Coordinates of C-alpha atoms in Angstrom, one line a residue:
X681 CA 25.6 -59.0 -58.8
X682 CA 29.3 -57.7 -60.0
X683 CA 29.6 -56.5 -56.0
X684 CA 29.3 -60.3 -54.9
X685 CA 32.3 -61.0 -57.2
X686 CA 34.7 -58.6 -55.8
X687 CA 37.6 -59.8 -54.5
X688 CA 37.6 -59.5 -50.3
X689 CA 41.1 -57.8 -50.6
X690 CA 40.0 -55.4 -52.9
X691 CA 37.0 -54.2 -51.1
X692 CA 38.8 -53.4 -48.0
X693 CA 41.6 -51.4 -49.7
X694 CA 38.7 -49.5 -51.8
X695 CA 37.4 -49.0 -48.1
X696 CA 40.4 -47.9 -46.2
X697 CA 41.1 -45.4 -49.1
X698 CA 37.4 -44.0 -49.0
X699 CA 37.9 -43.6 -45.4
X700 CA 41.3 -41.8 -45.1
X701 CA 39.5 -39.7 -48.5
X702 CA 36.8 -38.8 -46.0
X703 CA 39.0 -38.2 -42.9
X704 CA 41.2 -36.0 -45.0
X705 CA 38.4 -33.8 -46.1
X706 CA 37.2 -33.3 -42.3
X707 CA 41.0 -32.3 -41.2
X708 CA 41.0 -29.7 -44.4
X709 CA 37.2 -28.6 -43.0
X710 CA 38.1 -28.2 -39.7
X711 CA 42.0 -26.6 -41.1
X712 CA 39.6 -23.9 -42.9
X713 CA 37.5 -23.2 -39.8
X714 CA 40.4 -22.6 -37.6
X715 CA 41.7 -19.9 -40.2
X716 CA 38.7 -18.0 -39.9
X717 CA 38.4 -18.1 -36.5
X718 CA 42.4 -17.3 -35.6
X719 CA 41.6 -14.0 -38.2
X720 CA 38.5 -13.1 -36.2
X721 CA 40.2 -13.3 -32.7
X722 CA 42.7 -11.4 -34.2
X723 CA 40.2 -8.9 -35.8
X724 CA 38.2 -8.6 -32.2
X725 CA 41.8 -8.1 -30.2
X726 CA 42.4 -5.3 -32.9
X727 CA 38.6 -4.0 -32.8
X728 CA 38.8 -1.6 -30.0
X729 CA 35.3 -2.2 -28.8
X730 CA 34.7 -1.5 -25.6
X731 CA 32.6 -4.0 -23.0
X732 CA 33.3 -7.5 -25.6
X733 CA 35.7 -9.4 -25.1
X734 CA 36.6 -13.5 -26.4
X735 CA 39.3 -15.9 -26.1
X736 CA 39.3 -19.7 -26.8
X737 CA 38.8 -22.1 -24.4
X738 CA 42.4 -23.7 -23.1
X739 CA 43.7 -24.9 -26.6
X740 CA 40.1 -25.5 -27.9
X741 CA 40.3 -22.8 -30.9
X742 CA 36.0 -24.1 -31.4
X743 CA 35.0 -23.2 -28.2
X744 CA 35.3 -20.0 -26.8
X745 CA 34.4 -18.0 -23.9
X746 CA 32.9 -14.2 -24.3
X747 CA 32.2 -11.5 -21.8
X748 CA 29.6 -8.6 -22.0
X749 CA 29.6 -5.6 -20.2
X750 CA 25.9 -4.3 -19.4
X751 CA 24.7 -1.1 -21.4
X752 CA 25.4 2.1 -20.0
X753 CA 21.3 3.7 -19.1
X754 CA 20.5 -0.1 -19.0
X755 CA 19.7 -2.4 -15.6
X756 CA 22.7 -4.4 -17.3
X757 CA 25.0 -1.2 -16.4
X758 CA 28.1 -2.0 -14.3
X759 CA 27.2 -5.8 -14.8
X760 CA 29.2 -8.0 -17.0
X761 CA 28.2 -11.2 -18.5
X762 CA 30.3 -14.2 -19.2
X763 CA 28.9 -16.3 -22.6
X764 CA 29.8 -19.7 -24.1
X765 CA 30.9 -19.6 -27.9
X766 CA 30.8 -23.5 -29.5
X767 CA 31.6 -23.2 -33.0
X768 CA 30.5 -26.3 -35.6
X769 CA 32.5 -27.9 -38.3
X770 CA 30.3 -26.2 -41.0
X771 CA 31.1 -22.5 -39.2
X772 CA 31.0 -20.1 -40.7
X773 CA 27.9 -21.4 -42.8
X774 CA 26.6 -22.7 -39.6
X775 CA 25.7 -20.4 -36.6
X776 CA 27.7 -20.9 -33.3
X777 CA 25.9 -22.3 -30.4
X778 CA 25.7 -19.3 -27.8
X779 CA 24.5 -19.3 -24.5
X780 CA 25.3 -17.1 -21.2
X781 CA 27.1 -18.6 -19.0
X782 CA 26.5 -15.6 -16.0
X783 CA 23.0 -16.1 -15.1
X784 CA 20.6 -13.1 -17.0
X785 CA 17.3 -11.8 -16.1
X786 CA 16.4 -10.9 -19.6
X787 CA 13.1 -11.5 -21.9
X788 CA 15.2 -12.9 -24.6
X789 CA 17.0 -15.1 -22.1
X790 CA 15.9 -18.5 -21.0
X791 CA 16.4 -20.1 -17.6
X792 CA 19.6 -21.9 -19.1
X793 CA 21.2 -19.3 -20.8
X794 CA 20.1 -19.7 -24.2
X795 CA 19.3 -16.3 -26.3
X796 CA 16.6 -16.0 -28.5
X797 CA 18.1 -13.4 -31.8
X798 CA 17.2 -14.0 -34.7
X799 CA 21.1 -14.0 -36.3
X800 CA 21.8 -16.8 -34.2
X801 CA 18.9 -18.5 -35.9
X802 CA 17.4 -18.1 -38.9
X803 CA 18.9 -14.8 -39.8
X804 CA 22.3 -16.3 -39.5
X805 CA 24.9 -15.0 -42.5
X806 CA 28.1 -16.2 -43.3
X807 CA 29.3 -12.8 -43.2
X808 CA 28.8 -12.5 -39.2
X809 CA 31.8 -13.2 -37.3
X810 CA 32.5 -13.2 -33.1
X811 CA 32.5 -9.4 -32.9
X812 CA 29.3 -8.9 -34.5
X813 CA 27.6 -11.5 -32.3
X814 CA 28.7 -9.9 -29.1
X815 CA 27.7 -6.5 -30.2
X816 CA 24.4 -8.1 -31.0
X817 CA 23.8 -9.6 -27.7
X818 CA 25.2 -6.5 -26.3
X819 CA 22.5 -4.3 -27.9
X820 CA 19.8 -6.7 -27.3
X821 CA 20.7 -6.7 -22.9
X822 CA 19.1 -3.0 -23.6
X823 CA 16.6 -3.5 -26.5
X824 CA 14.9 -6.4 -26.1
X825 CA 12.4 -7.9 -28.2
X826 CA 9.5 -8.9 -26.4
X827 CA 7.2 -10.2 -29.3
X828 CA 9.2 -13.4 -28.7
X829 CA 10.1 -13.5 -24.9
X830 CA 11.4 -16.9 -23.5
X831 CA 11.7 -15.2 -19.8
X832 CA 7.8 -14.2 -19.7
X833 CA 8.2 -12.2 -16.4
X834 CA 11.1 -10.3 -17.4
X835 CA 9.2 -9.5 -20.7
X836 CA 6.4 -8.0 -18.7
X837 CA 8.6 -6.1 -16.3
X838 CA 10.5 -4.7 -19.0
X839 CA 7.5 -3.4 -20.8
X840 CA 6.1 -1.6 -17.7
X841 CA 9.1 0.4 -16.3
X842 CA 6.9 2.7 -13.8
X843 CA 7.5 2.7 -10.1
X844 CA 7.8 -0.5 -8.3
X845 CA 7.8 -2.6 -11.2
X846 CA 11.0 -0.8 -12.6
X847 CA 12.6 -1.1 -8.7
X848 CA 12.0 -5.2 -8.7
X849 CA 13.3 -5.0 -12.3
X850 CA 16.8 -3.2 -11.2
X851 CA 17.2 -6.0 -8.1
X852 CA 16.0 -9.0 -10.2
X853 CA 18.7 -8.1 -12.6
X854 CA 21.2 -8.0 -10.2
X855 CA 20.0 -11.2 -8.0
X856 CA 20.4 -13.3 -11.0
X857 CA 23.8 -11.8 -11.5
X858 CA 24.8 -12.7 -7.8
X859 CA 24.1 -16.0 -8.4
X860 CA 27.0 -16.6 -10.3
X861 CA 29.1 -13.6 -9.5
X862 CA 29.6 -13.2 -5.5
X863 CA 31.0 -8.9 -6.0
X864 CA 27.4 -8.2 -7.0
X865 CA 26.3 -8.4 -3.8
X866 CA 27.4 -4.7 -2.7
X867 CA 25.8 -3.5 -6.2
X868 CA 22.8 -5.1 -5.1
X869 CA 22.6 -3.2 -1.9
X870 CA 23.7 -0.2 -3.5
X871 CA 20.9 -0.6 -5.8
X872 CA 18.0 -1.7 -3.4
X873 CA 18.5 1.3 -1.7
X874 CA 18.4 3.7 -4.6
X875 CA 15.4 1.6 -5.4
X876 CA 13.5 2.6 -1.8
X877 CA 12.3 -1.0 -1.8
X878 CA 10.7 -2.3 1.7
X879 CA 12.8 -4.5 3.6
X880 CA 10.4 -7.1 3.4
X881 CA 10.2 -6.6 0.0
X882 CA 14.5 -6.5 -0.3
X883 CA 14.6 -9.7 1.9
X884 CA 11.5 -11.6 -0.1
X885 CA 13.8 -10.8 -3.0
X886 CA 16.9 -12.2 -1.4
X887 CA 15.0 -15.7 -0.7
X888 CA 14.4 -16.6 -4.1

């Protein structure tokens, strides 16, 4: 009943003050996240880790573009992948949204580029940073989790890397990369010859 007798001007002033307080709190939170991301950028640049990098996209500190080089000794060797990293206002207490921009044929990556990786989901911790995320994804390329695949075809090929199945896995990997990076064409030609695939099989793969 007391609220019905409140002076309209006082109510408006109260609402305005509350809104300003909310905006101030939101600005403070974004400032805190911005400082954290700036520190992570410096840490990543000074780390000297080979095969990973990431930088903010344009002037938006909450959206980054990362790159990962495929691990040596795997079907992803000599391939470079781009990823997008979107950081929420609740970072680092909430995990960033990370996905492949470059098409990636992998058991734990779906056709939209989303990644099945525990540290990006239920195992996320505020102790993780951009560097640890990129290193974990790079490691995942060579050591997939076939128990929870997003790409069942890739998972089946990975489990049976013998004979022609391994040859197909090699070529599928480069073909998916070619969708985004035209310079992969030469690598595909090189690998398809090394795989000794029949001309009919090579043509079939190129038409996928």
